[in-house]
C-alpha cells in the first residue's frame, strides 16, 4: 500500500457510498480487510503525538472531516498555514474551515508548480530535508559518494541546520516529524551526521527517537496503521552507531532486528516508498564505477596469486583461500581503485601476522637452525615494510619495525602469544604519534576487541543466531560494549593530534574481525565471489 493508503482509501469509499456511486465492490474481502485495519487503529484517531500536535492526516482519513480537532490543527500549522507540509491535508482544511491562511499556502504551492493546470501539485511540500537525505543516502549506499564530497557536505549542513530535538521530516521547520528521516539523520557510517565524509562532525542527540516509541515498539509516526520496512530498516541502521549508555538505540536495535527478521521470514519486504526514491542515473553511475573497481581488484588478485607462488607461502601453512579472504577484507574496507598499495600492505601485514602468530612459526629459531625457508619469510617482511614505506602517510620506517615485534610472556624463550594490533596497519606512524595517549588508547582497545573476536571466530557454529547470543551471553555483550566505546572514540569530534584517517583505520580493522566472527564461513565465501568476481549488470 502507498503511504497512508489504509487511512485515505476507506474515507474515499465512504464518500463514494454516500454519493450513491455504483459499481464499486464495497464489500469485497480485500476492502473489508483494509477497513478492518483502519478500525483496529481507530482509537488513535485523535491521539496527540509527542510534539503536542494533532495528526491531521490520520484524523482526516478516519473521520472524513476535521471535526473537533480543527482549532488545534490550524494552530499547529506553520507561518504559511500548511498542515504539517501536506498540501492535500491543507486543501481539506480549506474545504472544511475556509481558513484564509491555509488557502494562501495552497495557492503558493499551486503557483509554484506551474499553476496546477497541467501538472499536479505535490502531496508533500516542502521536501528540502527529505530530498537531501535520500539523495545523500543513495550516493553513500551505492558507493559513489566520494565523487560528491562537497555537495554532500552542503546537503548535510542544511539538514543539521534545521535539526530539532523532535526529530526531522521532509521539510525544514516542520512540526510533524517521523522516524524515517530522523533515523537517516542518525544512521550509521555511510550517512551519519556524526561523521560527515571524515571532514566534519556534528553532535546529534538520540533522544529524538524516543518520540516514536510506545511501550516496546517503535513506529514511523504516531497512529501509523501499517509499518513499512524502510523506516524500520533506517532505524536499524541508526542503531548500529551506538555509543555507550545510549539506551534508546539499544532498544531500537533489538526492536528493528526482530521486526525485519519477521518480515523477511514472511516475505513481506515490499516497500511502498521505493518508486519515489530510486534514481536510475545514480544506479548507472554506481554500476560503471563498481565494474571499474572490480576489474582493478581482479588485476590485483592476479598479482597476489603470483606473489603467493613466488613467496612459497604454502610452506608456511598459508592456503590460497586464506590469502583470498585477506584480500577480500582489504578490498571491502578500502575499495577506491587508487588505494591499491594500501590494500597490498594490508594483505601482506595479515600474512606476516598469521605466519608468526597463528601458524606459530618461530622465526628466530629457524634462523639459528639455518632453515632455508627463513629467508623467504625475511623477504616477505622486507617487502611488507617496503610497501608500508611506499604507501604510508607518515614515512618513518623504523617505528613500524619496532611495532611489528611480537609481545612475549615472562619466559623470553617462549613463542609469541599475541601481537599488538599496530602491526596490522599500513600506516607508518611517527614517534610522536606512538606516544600519543589517544593513539595508545585506541590501539589497546582495538587489540583487545580483535583478540576477543578472533577467539569467537574459532568457536562459532554455523547457523547460530548471533544476535540472540550476543544479547544473552556475557562475552558477546562485553564485545558489544567495547565496540560502542571504540565507535565513540573514533567518531567523536575531539582529537588530540590523531588524524581521522588513522582513527578510522582502527575501526576498519575491528570491523573486519567482527565480520569474520559473526558471519558463517559459507556466507563469507559467497560474499567473496560476489564482490570480487561476479560482474554487476
Short mmCIF file of C-alpha atoms in Angstrom, two decimals:
data_model
loop_
_atom_site.label_atom_id
_atom_site.label_comp_id
_atom_site.label_asym_id
_atom_site.label_seq_id
_atom_site.Cartn_x
_atom_site.Cartn_y
_atom_site.Cartn_z
CA UNK A 1 0.00 0.00 0.00
CA UNK A 2 1.16 3.53 -0.73
CA UNK A 3 1.79 5.94 2.13
CA UNK A 4 -1.42 6.49 4.11
CA UNK A 5 -3.45 4.27 1.79
CA UNK A 6 -5.04 2.33 4.64
CA UNK A 7 -6.20 5.67 6.06
CA UNK A 8 -7.33 7.54 2.96
CA UNK A 9 -8.85 4.74 0.88
CA UNK A 10 -11.66 3.82 3.34
CA UNK A 11 -12.58 7.51 3.65
CA UNK A 12 -12.85 7.79 -0.15
CA UNK A 13 -15.02 4.65 -0.27
CA UNK A 14 -17.27 6.06 2.43
CA UNK A 15 -17.69 9.28 0.47
CA UNK A 16 -18.39 7.35 -2.73
CA UNK A 17 -21.06 5.31 -0.95
CA UNK A 18 -22.65 8.50 0.43
CA UNK A 19 -22.77 9.91 -3.09
CA UNK A 20 -24.54 6.79 -4.31
CA UNK A 21 -21.79 5.74 -6.72
CA UNK A 22 -22.49 2.23 -8.01
CA UNK A 23 -20.21 -0.45 -9.41
CA UNK A 24 -17.66 -0.37 -6.57
CA UNK A 25 -17.17 -3.66 -4.67
CA UNK A 26 -17.67 -2.07 -1.26
CA UNK A 27 -17.96 -5.45 0.47
CA UNK A 28 -15.09 -7.24 -1.27
CA UNK A 29 -12.85 -9.20 1.16
CA UNK A 30 -9.75 -7.11 0.40
CA UNK A 31 -11.70 -3.89 1.08
CA UNK A 32 -13.10 -5.28 4.31
CA UNK A 33 -9.56 -6.19 5.33
CA UNK A 34 -8.32 -2.63 4.73
CA UNK A 35 -11.29 -1.13 6.58
CA UNK A 36 -10.71 -3.54 9.44
CA UNK A 37 -7.12 -2.31 9.64
CA UNK A 38 -8.39 1.25 9.86
CA UNK A 39 -10.95 0.35 12.54
CA UNK A 40 -8.33 -1.53 14.56
CA UNK A 41 -6.35 1.67 14.92
CA UNK A 42 -9.42 3.88 15.32
CA UNK A 43 -8.62 4.53 18.94
CA UNK A 44 -5.69 6.62 17.74
CA UNK A 45 -7.84 8.85 15.56
CA UNK A 46 -7.48 11.85 17.84
CA UNK A 47 -4.24 10.91 19.53
CA UNK A 48 -1.67 13.58 20.05
CA UNK A 49 1.93 12.84 19.24
CA UNK A 50 4.95 13.55 21.42
CA UNK A 51 5.23 17.06 19.99
CA UNK A 52 1.71 18.03 21.08
CA UNK A 53 0.29 18.36 17.55
CA UNK A 54 -2.75 16.52 16.20
CA UNK A 55 -2.12 14.03 13.44
CA UNK A 56 -4.17 15.68 10.74
CA UNK A 57 -3.83 13.02 8.08
CA UNK A 58 -5.00 10.32 10.49
CA UNK A 59 -7.98 12.40 11.55
CA UNK A 60 -8.97 13.44 8.04
CA UNK A 61 -8.72 9.90 6.74
CA UNK A 62 -10.62 8.23 9.54
CA UNK A 63 -13.39 10.77 10.11
CA UNK A 64 -13.72 12.37 6.68
CA UNK A 65 -13.77 15.79 8.35
CA UNK A 66 -11.78 17.90 10.74
CA UNK A 67 -14.49 18.00 13.37
CA UNK A 68 -13.43 18.88 16.91
CA UNK A 69 -9.73 19.00 16.02
CA UNK A 70 -9.90 21.93 13.62
CA UNK A 71 -8.71 24.56 16.09
CA UNK A 72 -5.69 22.58 17.20
CA UNK A 73 -4.77 21.66 13.63
CA UNK A 74 -4.88 25.21 12.34
CA UNK A 75 -2.96 26.37 15.39
CA UNK A 76 -0.24 23.82 14.63
CA UNK A 77 0.20 24.99 11.06
CA UNK A 78 3.37 26.97 10.36
CA UNK A 79 3.69 30.54 9.08
CA UNK A 80 2.37 29.56 5.64
CA UNK A 81 -0.55 27.81 7.39
CA UNK A 82 0.14 24.39 5.87
CA UNK A 83 -0.92 21.25 7.72
CA UNK A 84 2.43 19.70 8.55
CA UNK A 85 3.81 20.06 4.99
CA UNK A 86 0.81 18.21 3.47
CA UNK A 87 -0.89 20.28 0.71
CA UNK A 88 -3.57 17.59 0.39
CA UNK A 89 -4.44 17.78 4.09
CA UNK A 90 -4.27 21.57 3.93
CA UNK A 91 -6.67 21.55 0.96
CA UNK A 92 -9.16 19.56 3.01
CA UNK A 93 -8.73 22.06 5.83
CA UNK A 94 -9.61 24.83 3.37
CA UNK A 95 -12.72 22.97 2.30
CA UNK A 96 -13.87 22.47 5.90
CA UNK A 97 -12.80 25.74 7.53
CA UNK A 98 -12.34 28.28 4.71
CA UNK A 99 -9.19 29.34 6.57
CA UNK A 100 -7.60 32.14 4.51
CA UNK A 101 -4.07 31.41 5.62
CA UNK A 102 -4.39 27.76 4.62
CA UNK A 103 -5.80 28.87 1.27
CA UNK A 104 -2.82 31.21 0.79
CA UNK A 105 -0.48 28.26 1.29
CA UNK A 106 -2.37 26.15 -1.28
CA UNK A 107 -2.21 29.00 -3.79
CA UNK A 108 1.51 29.34 -3.14
CA UNK A 109 2.13 25.64 -3.83
CA UNK A 110 -0.12 25.54 -6.91
CA UNK A 111 1.53 28.61 -8.44
CA UNK A 112 4.99 27.28 -7.69
CA UNK A 113 4.22 24.13 -9.67
CA UNK A 114 3.09 25.68 -12.93
CA UNK A 115 -0.34 26.76 -11.82
CA UNK A 116 -1.63 23.26 -11.25
CA UNK A 117 -3.41 23.10 -14.61
CA UNK A 118 -1.20 20.61 -16.39
CA UNK A 119 0.95 19.43 -13.52
CA UNK A 120 -0.21 18.05 -10.20
CA UNK A 121 0.91 19.82 -7.05
CA UNK A 122 2.93 17.55 -4.73
CA UNK A 123 1.22 15.81 -1.84
CA UNK A 124 4.10 16.84 0.43
CA UNK A 125 5.86 20.21 0.31
CA UNK A 126 8.48 21.42 1.08
CA UNK A 127 10.81 18.43 0.80
CA UNK A 128 14.20 20.09 1.21
CA UNK A 129 15.20 17.82 4.13
CA UNK A 130 13.77 14.64 2.64
CA UNK A 131 15.30 15.24 -0.78
CA UNK A 132 18.77 15.92 0.59
CA UNK A 133 18.73 12.97 2.97
CA UNK A 134 17.62 10.47 0.36
CA UNK A 135 19.98 11.80 -2.29
CA UNK A 136 22.96 11.50 0.04
CA UNK A 137 21.74 8.12 1.25
CA UNK A 138 21.56 6.76 -2.30
CA UNK A 139 25.02 8.06 -3.17
CA UNK A 140 26.54 6.70 0.02
CA UNK A 141 24.96 3.26 -0.15
CA UNK A 142 25.77 2.88 -3.85
CA UNK A 143 29.43 3.56 -3.09
CA UNK A 144 29.84 6.68 -5.25
CA UNK A 145 29.70 9.37 -2.57
CA UNK A 146 33.42 10.07 -2.96
CA UNK A 147 32.65 11.86 -6.23
CA UNK A 148 30.29 14.30 -4.50
CA UNK A 149 32.00 15.15 -1.21
CA UNK A 150 31.43 18.96 -1.33
CA UNK A 151 27.81 18.58 -2.40
CA UNK A 152 27.14 16.00 0.32
CA UNK A 153 28.62 18.24 2.97
CA UNK A 154 26.42 21.13 1.81
CA UNK A 155 23.34 18.91 1.93
CA UNK A 156 24.04 17.66 5.43
CA UNK A 157 24.95 21.13 6.66
CA UNK A 158 21.46 22.17 5.59
CA UNK A 159 19.87 19.17 7.30
CA UNK A 160 21.72 19.80 10.52
CA UNK A 161 20.76 23.47 10.49
CA UNK A 162 17.10 22.51 10.91
CA UNK A 163 17.55 19.54 13.24
CA UNK A 164 15.48 19.72 16.42
CA UNK A 165 15.03 17.56 19.48
CA UNK A 166 11.73 16.40 17.97
CA UNK A 167 13.46 14.81 15.00
CA UNK A 168 13.11 15.51 11.30
CA UNK A 169 10.63 15.37 8.43
CA UNK A 170 10.53 16.20 4.75
CA UNK A 171 10.61 19.96 5.11
CA UNK A 172 12.51 22.45 7.22
CA UNK A 173 10.90 23.70 10.43
CA UNK A 174 8.12 21.14 10.20
CA UNK A 175 6.18 20.49 13.38
CA UNK A 176 5.42 16.97 12.17
CA UNK A 177 8.34 14.53 12.39
CA UNK A 178 8.67 10.83 11.64
CA UNK A 179 11.18 8.11 12.31
CA UNK A 180 12.34 7.57 8.73
CA UNK A 181 14.10 10.89 8.14
CA UNK A 182 15.01 11.14 11.82
CA UNK A 183 16.78 7.78 11.62
CA UNK A 184 18.54 8.74 8.42
CA UNK A 185 19.99 11.73 10.20
CA UNK A 186 21.18 9.33 12.90
CA UNK A 187 22.08 6.41 10.65
CA UNK A 188 25.46 4.71 10.67
CA UNK A 189 28.69 5.07 8.79
CA UNK A 190 27.55 5.80 5.24
CA UNK A 191 25.08 8.54 6.16
CA UNK A 192 25.77 9.92 9.57
CA UNK A 193 25.55 13.45 10.86
CA UNK A 194 28.11 12.44 13.47
CA UNK A 195 30.59 11.64 10.73
CA UNK A 196 30.35 13.57 7.51
CA UNK A 197 32.74 12.09 4.96
CA UNK A 198 35.56 12.27 7.52
CA UNK A 199 35.61 16.05 7.18
CA UNK A 200 33.10 17.39 9.67
CA UNK A 201 31.50 16.03 12.80
CA UNK A 202 28.19 17.09 14.31
CA UNK A 203 26.67 16.14 17.63
CA UNK A 204 23.19 14.68 17.17
CA UNK A 205 21.24 13.56 20.21
CA UNK A 206 19.45 10.22 20.02
CA UNK A 207 16.68 11.35 22.36
CA UNK A 208 14.52 12.28 19.38
CA UNK A 209 13.91 8.59 18.70
CA UNK A 210 12.02 8.30 21.98
CA UNK A 211 9.26 10.39 20.37
CA UNK A 212 8.43 7.41 18.17
CA UNK A 213 8.46 4.74 20.87
CA UNK A 214 5.46 3.36 22.70
CA UNK A 215 5.94 0.52 25.15
CA UNK A 216 8.43 -1.81 23.45
CA UNK A 217 7.70 -0.77 19.89
CA UNK A 218 8.77 1.97 17.51
CA UNK A 219 6.54 3.42 14.81
CA UNK A 220 7.16 5.67 11.85
CA UNK A 221 4.73 8.21 13.31
CA UNK A 222 2.04 8.11 15.96
CA UNK A 223 -1.08 6.45 14.61
CA UNK A 224 0.68 4.66 11.76
CA UNK A 225 -1.55 1.80 10.63
CA UNK A 226 0.97 -0.31 8.74
CA UNK A 227 4.72 -0.18 9.31
CA UNK A 228 6.80 -0.07 6.16
CA UNK A 229 10.15 -1.91 6.15
CA UNK A 230 12.25 1.06 5.01
CA UNK A 231 11.70 3.32 8.08
CA UNK A 232 12.40 0.41 10.42
CA UNK A 233 15.44 -0.55 8.36
CA UNK A 234 16.73 3.01 8.67
CA UNK A 235 16.08 2.77 12.40
CA UNK A 236 18.13 -0.44 12.44
CA UNK A 237 20.96 1.31 10.59
CA UNK A 238 20.83 4.19 13.06
CA UNK A 239 21.10 1.77 15.96
CA UNK A 240 24.40 0.44 14.63
CA UNK A 241 26.23 3.65 15.52
CA UNK A 242 25.82 3.15 19.22
CA UNK A 243 27.73 5.00 21.92
CA UNK A 244 27.94 3.66 25.48
CA UNK A 245 24.86 4.46 27.53
CA UNK A 246 22.53 5.20 24.59
CA UNK A 247 19.69 3.03 25.85
CA UNK A 248 17.17 4.20 23.28
CA UNK A 249 19.40 2.97 20.46
CA UNK A 250 19.88 -0.38 22.18
CA UNK A 251 16.09 -0.73 22.33
CA UNK A 252 15.77 0.40 18.72
CA UNK A 253 18.33 -2.18 17.60
CA UNK A 254 16.51 -5.05 19.25
CA UNK A 255 13.06 -3.99 18.02
CA UNK A 256 14.14 -3.28 14.45
CA UNK A 257 16.10 -6.54 14.21
CA UNK A 258 13.10 -8.59 15.33
CA UNK A 259 10.72 -6.63 13.09
CA UNK A 260 12.84 -7.03 9.96
CA UNK A 261 13.59 -10.66 10.63
CA UNK A 262 9.89 -11.43 10.97
CA UNK A 263 9.11 -9.60 7.74
CA UNK A 264 11.92 -11.46 5.98
CA UNK A 265 10.61 -14.81 7.13
CA UNK A 266 7.11 -13.91 5.90
CA UNK A 267 8.44 -12.47 2.63
CA UNK A 268 6.85 -9.10 3.40
CA UNK A 269 9.62 -6.74 2.35
CA UNK A 270 7.80 -4.96 -0.47
CA UNK A 271 8.24 -1.28 0.27
CA UNK A 272 5.76 1.44 -0.58
CA UNK A 273 8.47 4.12 -0.75
CA UNK A 274 10.78 2.54 -3.33
CA UNK A 275 9.34 4.05 -6.53
CA UNK A 276 9.79 7.53 -5.05
CA UNK A 277 13.45 7.26 -4.09
CA UNK A 278 15.05 5.24 -6.89
CA UNK A 279 17.33 7.15 -9.22
CA UNK A 280 18.42 5.44 -12.42
CA UNK A 281 21.24 7.92 -13.02
CA UNK A 282 22.76 7.17 -9.62
CA UNK A 283 22.37 3.44 -10.23
CA UNK A 284 24.00 3.57 -13.66
CA UNK A 285 26.95 5.55 -12.27
CA UNK A 286 27.32 3.03 -9.43
CA UNK A 287 27.35 0.08 -11.84
CA UNK A 288 30.01 1.66 -14.03
CA UNK A 289 32.13 2.56 -11.02
CA UNK A 290 31.75 -0.87 -9.43
CA UNK A 291 32.75 -2.71 -12.58
CA UNK A 292 35.77 -0.45 -12.91
CA UNK A 293 36.74 -1.18 -9.29
CA UNK A 294 36.16 -4.90 -9.74
CA UNK A 295 38.41 -5.00 -12.82
CA UNK A 296 41.12 -3.35 -10.70
CA UNK A 297 40.60 -5.92 -7.92
CA UNK A 298 40.93 -8.81 -10.33
CA UNK A 299 44.23 -7.49 -11.68
CA UNK A 300 45.49 -7.04 -8.13
CA UNK A 301 44.36 -10.54 -7.20
CA UNK A 302 46.28 -11.97 -10.15
CA UNK A 303 49.40 -10.27 -8.81
CA UNK A 304 48.62 -11.61 -5.35
CA UNK A 305 48.39 -15.14 -6.70
CA UNK A 306 51.77 -14.75 -8.37
CA UNK A 307 53.24 -13.34 -5.16
CA UNK A 308 51.82 -16.34 -3.28
CA UNK A 309 53.68 -18.73 -5.59
CA UNK A 310 56.91 -16.72 -5.66
CA UNK A 311 56.98 -16.43 -1.86
CA UNK A 312 56.21 -20.14 -1.30
CA UNK A 313 53.56 -19.19 1.24
CA UNK A 314 52.15 -22.69 1.19
CA UNK A 315 55.29 -23.83 3.02
CA UNK A 316 54.32 -21.56 5.91
CA UNK A 317 50.84 -23.08 6.16
CA UNK A 318 49.07 -20.28 4.27
CA UNK A 319 46.43 -21.51 1.86
CA UNK A 320 45.37 -19.61 -1.22
CA UNK A 321 41.85 -19.41 0.24
CA UNK A 322 43.24 -17.59 3.29
CA UNK A 323 45.06 -15.17 1.02
CA UNK A 324 41.86 -14.54 -0.94
CA UNK A 325 39.97 -13.82 2.29
CA UNK A 326 42.63 -11.32 3.38
CA UNK A 327 42.47 -9.60 0.01
CA UNK A 328 38.67 -9.51 0.09
CA UNK A 329 38.67 -7.88 3.54
CA UNK A 330 41.17 -5.29 2.35
CA UNK A 331 39.15 -4.55 -0.80
CA UNK A 332 35.88 -4.30 1.11
CA UNK A 333 37.42 -1.89 3.61
CA UNK A 334 39.44 0.36 1.30
CA UNK A 335 37.75 -0.03 -2.07
CA UNK A 336 38.88 3.04 -4.00
CA UNK A 337 40.90 2.00 -7.11
CA UNK A 338 43.73 4.42 -6.37
CA UNK A 339 44.43 2.77 -2.98
CA UNK A 340 45.95 -0.37 -4.44
CA UNK A 341 49.15 -0.02 -2.43
CA UNK A 342 47.26 0.19 0.84
CA UNK A 343 45.34 -2.97 0.02
CA UNK A 344 48.60 -4.75 -0.76
CA UNK A 345 50.15 -3.60 2.51
CA UNK A 346 47.04 -4.70 4.44
CA UNK A 347 47.18 -8.21 2.94
CA UNK A 348 50.90 -8.68 3.49
CA UNK A 349 50.69 -7.48 7.09
CA UNK A 350 47.92 -10.03 7.67
CA UNK A 351 50.09 -12.76 6.16
CA UNK A 352 53.03 -11.86 8.41
CA UNK A 353 50.75 -11.80 11.44
CA UNK A 354 49.25 -15.18 10.58
CA UNK A 355 52.62 -16.83 10.00
CA UNK A 356 54.25 -15.54 13.16
CA UNK A 357 51.26 -15.72 15.47
CA UNK A 358 48.70 -18.26 14.34
CA UNK A 359 50.93 -20.64 12.40
CA UNK A 360 53.41 -20.50 15.28
CA UNK A 361 56.47 -20.04 13.10
CA UNK A 362 59.42 -19.19 15.35
CA UNK A 363 61.48 -17.03 13.02
CA UNK A 364 64.47 -16.66 15.34
CA UNK A 365 64.68 -20.41 15.99
CA UNK A 366 64.50 -21.29 12.31
CA UNK A 367 67.08 -18.64 11.50
CA UNK A 368 69.51 -20.06 14.08
CA UNK A 369 68.98 -23.55 12.68
CA UNK A 370 69.67 -22.35 9.17
CA UNK A 371 66.36 -23.48 7.67
CA UNK A 372 66.11 -22.24 4.05
CA UNK A 373 62.52 -21.05 4.28
CA UNK A 374 63.62 -18.47 6.85
CA UNK A 375 64.97 -16.29 4.07
CA UNK A 376 61.63 -16.43 2.32
CA UNK A 377 59.88 -15.10 5.40
CA UNK A 378 62.52 -12.42 5.87
CA UNK A 379 61.91 -11.41 2.25
CA UNK A 380 58.18 -11.13 2.95
CA UNK A 381 58.90 -8.97 5.99
CA UNK A 382 61.07 -6.62 3.99
CA UNK A 383 58.50 -6.46 1.18
CA UNK A 384 55.83 -5.58 3.70
CA UNK A 385 57.93 -2.82 5.22
CA UNK A 386 58.72 -1.56 1.73
CA UNK A 387 55.01 -1.39 0.94
CA UNK A 388 54.43 0.45 4.17
CA UNK A 389 57.11 2.93 3.27
CA UNK A 390 55.69 3.47 -0.21
CA UNK A 391 52.09 3.99 0.78
CA UNK A 392 52.05 5.18 4.38
CA UNK A 393 51.05 8.71 5.27
CA UNK A 394 53.91 9.21 7.72
CA UNK A 395 57.04 7.73 6.21
CA UNK A 396 59.12 6.69 9.22
CA UNK A 397 60.15 3.09 8.69
CA UNK A 398 61.93 2.45 11.98
CA UNK A 399 58.78 2.94 14.04
CA UNK A 400 56.95 0.29 12.07
CA UNK A 401 59.76 -2.22 12.63
CA UNK A 402 59.62 -1.55 16.35
CA UNK A 403 55.87 -2.04 16.48
CA UNK A 404 55.97 -5.25 14.46
CA UNK A 405 57.82 -7.16 17.15
CA UNK A 406 55.76 -9.81 18.98
CA UNK A 407 54.96 -9.48 22.65
CA UNK A 408 56.22 -12.39 24.71
CA UNK A 409 55.41 -13.76 28.11
CA UNK A 410 57.78 -13.80 31.06
CA UNK A 411 59.79 -16.63 29.54
CA UNK A 412 61.94 -14.92 26.92
CA UNK A 413 62.26 -18.20 25.01
CA UNK A 414 58.51 -18.77 24.73
CA UNK A 415 56.71 -18.46 21.44
CA UNK A 416 54.82 -15.28 20.60
CA UNK A 417 51.33 -15.39 22.07
CA UNK A 418 49.84 -12.18 20.72
CA UNK A 419 50.65 -9.17 18.63
CA UNK A 420 49.92 -5.53 19.14
CA UNK A 421 47.31 -4.59 16.54
CA UNK A 422 49.50 -1.75 15.25
CA UNK A 423 51.33 -4.19 13.04
CA UNK A 424 48.08 -4.78 11.16
CA UNK A 425 48.07 -1.27 9.78
CA UNK A 426 49.56 0.02 6.58
CA UNK A 427 50.35 3.33 8.24
CA UNK A 428 53.84 4.03 9.45
CA UNK A 429 53.43 6.47 12.28
CA UNK A 430 55.84 8.87 13.90
CA UNK A 431 57.33 8.53 17.37
CA UNK A 432 55.18 11.47 18.41
CA UNK A 433 52.03 9.64 17.33
CA UNK A 434 53.12 6.44 19.08
CA UNK A 435 53.47 8.32 22.36
CA UNK A 436 50.06 9.98 22.00
CA UNK A 437 47.63 8.90 24.73
CA UNK A 438 44.64 8.85 22.39
CA UNK A 439 46.52 6.68 19.91
CA UNK A 440 47.54 4.22 22.58
CA UNK A 441 44.01 4.07 23.99
CA UNK A 442 42.64 3.27 20.54
CA UNK A 443 45.41 0.75 19.96
CA UNK A 444 44.86 -1.12 23.22
CA UNK A 445 41.08 -1.14 22.82
CA UNK A 446 41.19 -2.33 19.21
CA UNK A 447 43.72 -5.02 20.06
CA UNK A 448 41.52 -6.32 22.88
CA UNK A 449 38.43 -6.36 20.64
CA UNK A 450 40.26 -8.16 17.84
CA UNK A 451 41.64 -10.82 20.17
CA UNK A 452 38.16 -11.49 21.59
CA UNK A 453 36.60 -11.63 18.14
CA UNK A 454 39.34 -13.92 16.84
CA UNK A 455 38.53 -16.35 19.63
CA UNK A 456 34.83 -16.13 18.79
CA UNK A 457 35.60 -16.86 15.16
CA UNK A 458 37.28 -20.10 16.18
CA UNK A 459 34.29 -21.05 18.35
CA UNK A 460 31.43 -20.04 16.04
CA UNK A 461 28.91 -22.62 14.93
CA UNK A 462 27.26 -22.48 11.52
CA UNK A 463 23.63 -21.40 11.71
CA UNK A 464 23.87 -19.89 15.19
CA UNK A 465 21.68 -16.86 15.87
CA UNK A 466 24.43 -14.40 16.76
CA UNK A 467 22.03 -11.57 17.53
CA UNK A 468 20.27 -13.73 20.11
CA UNK A 469 23.56 -14.98 21.52
CA UNK A 470 25.08 -11.54 21.91
CA UNK A 471 22.08 -10.34 23.92
CA UNK A 472 22.21 -13.18 26.45
CA UNK A 473 25.86 -14.17 26.69
CA UNK A 474 28.25 -12.05 28.73
CA UNK A 475 31.21 -12.41 26.37
CA UNK A 476 29.21 -11.08 23.42
CA UNK A 477 27.83 -8.24 25.49
CA UNK A 478 31.35 -7.29 26.59
CA UNK A 479 32.49 -7.15 22.97
CA UNK A 480 29.49 -5.00 22.06
CA UNK A 481 30.29 -2.56 24.87
CA UNK A 482 33.90 -2.30 23.74
CA UNK A 483 32.80 -1.77 20.14
CA UNK A 484 30.49 1.03 21.29
CA UNK A 485 33.38 2.70 23.05
CA UNK A 486 35.62 2.31 20.01
CA UNK A 487 32.96 3.86 17.77
CA UNK A 488 32.66 6.80 20.13
CA UNK A 489 36.43 7.34 20.31
CA UNK A 490 36.72 7.20 16.53
CA UNK A 491 33.73 9.38 15.66
CA UNK A 492 33.87 11.95 18.43
CA UNK A 493 34.91 15.38 17.28
CA UNK A 494 37.72 15.90 19.77
CA UNK A 495 41.08 14.57 18.62
CA UNK A 496 44.44 15.34 20.19
CA UNK A 497 46.77 15.15 17.24
CA UNK A 498 45.45 11.93 15.67
CA UNK A 499 44.26 12.18 12.09
CA UNK A 500 40.77 10.95 11.24
CA UNK A 501 42.24 8.55 8.71
CA UNK A 502 44.27 6.78 11.38
CA UNK A 503 41.29 6.70 13.76
CA UNK A 504 39.14 5.24 11.00
CA UNK A 505 41.79 2.58 10.43
CA UNK A 506 41.34 1.27 13.96
CA UNK A 507 37.60 0.97 13.35
CA UNK A 508 38.03 -0.70 9.95
CA UNK A 509 40.33 -3.35 11.39
CA UNK A 510 37.91 -4.08 14.24
CA UNK A 511 35.01 -4.30 11.80
CA UNK A 512 36.79 -6.92 9.68
CA UNK A 513 37.34 -9.07 12.76
CA UNK A 514 33.71 -8.52 13.75
CA UNK A 515 32.57 -9.58 10.29
CA UNK A 516 34.63 -12.78 10.34
CA UNK A 517 33.37 -13.68 13.80
CA UNK A 518 29.66 -13.13 13.18
CA UNK A 519 29.23 -14.45 9.63
CA UNK A 520 29.22 -18.12 8.72
CA UNK A 521 32.13 -19.29 6.58
CA UNK A 522 29.78 -20.31 3.78
CA UNK A 523 28.24 -16.84 3.72
CA UNK A 524 31.65 -15.17 3.64
CA UNK A 525 32.62 -17.35 0.67
CA UNK A 526 29.53 -16.13 -1.19
CA UNK A 527 30.41 -12.53 -0.39
CA UNK A 528 33.95 -13.01 -1.71
CA UNK A 529 32.65 -14.38 -5.00
CA UNK A 530 30.05 -11.65 -5.46
CA UNK A 531 32.34 -8.76 -4.60
CA UNK A 532 35.46 -9.79 -6.46
CA UNK A 533 34.31 -11.90 -9.39
CA UNK A 534 30.59 -11.55 -10.24
CA UNK A 535 30.01 -8.61 -12.63
CA UNK A 536 27.22 -6.13 -11.93
CA UNK A 537 24.89 -5.97 -14.91
#
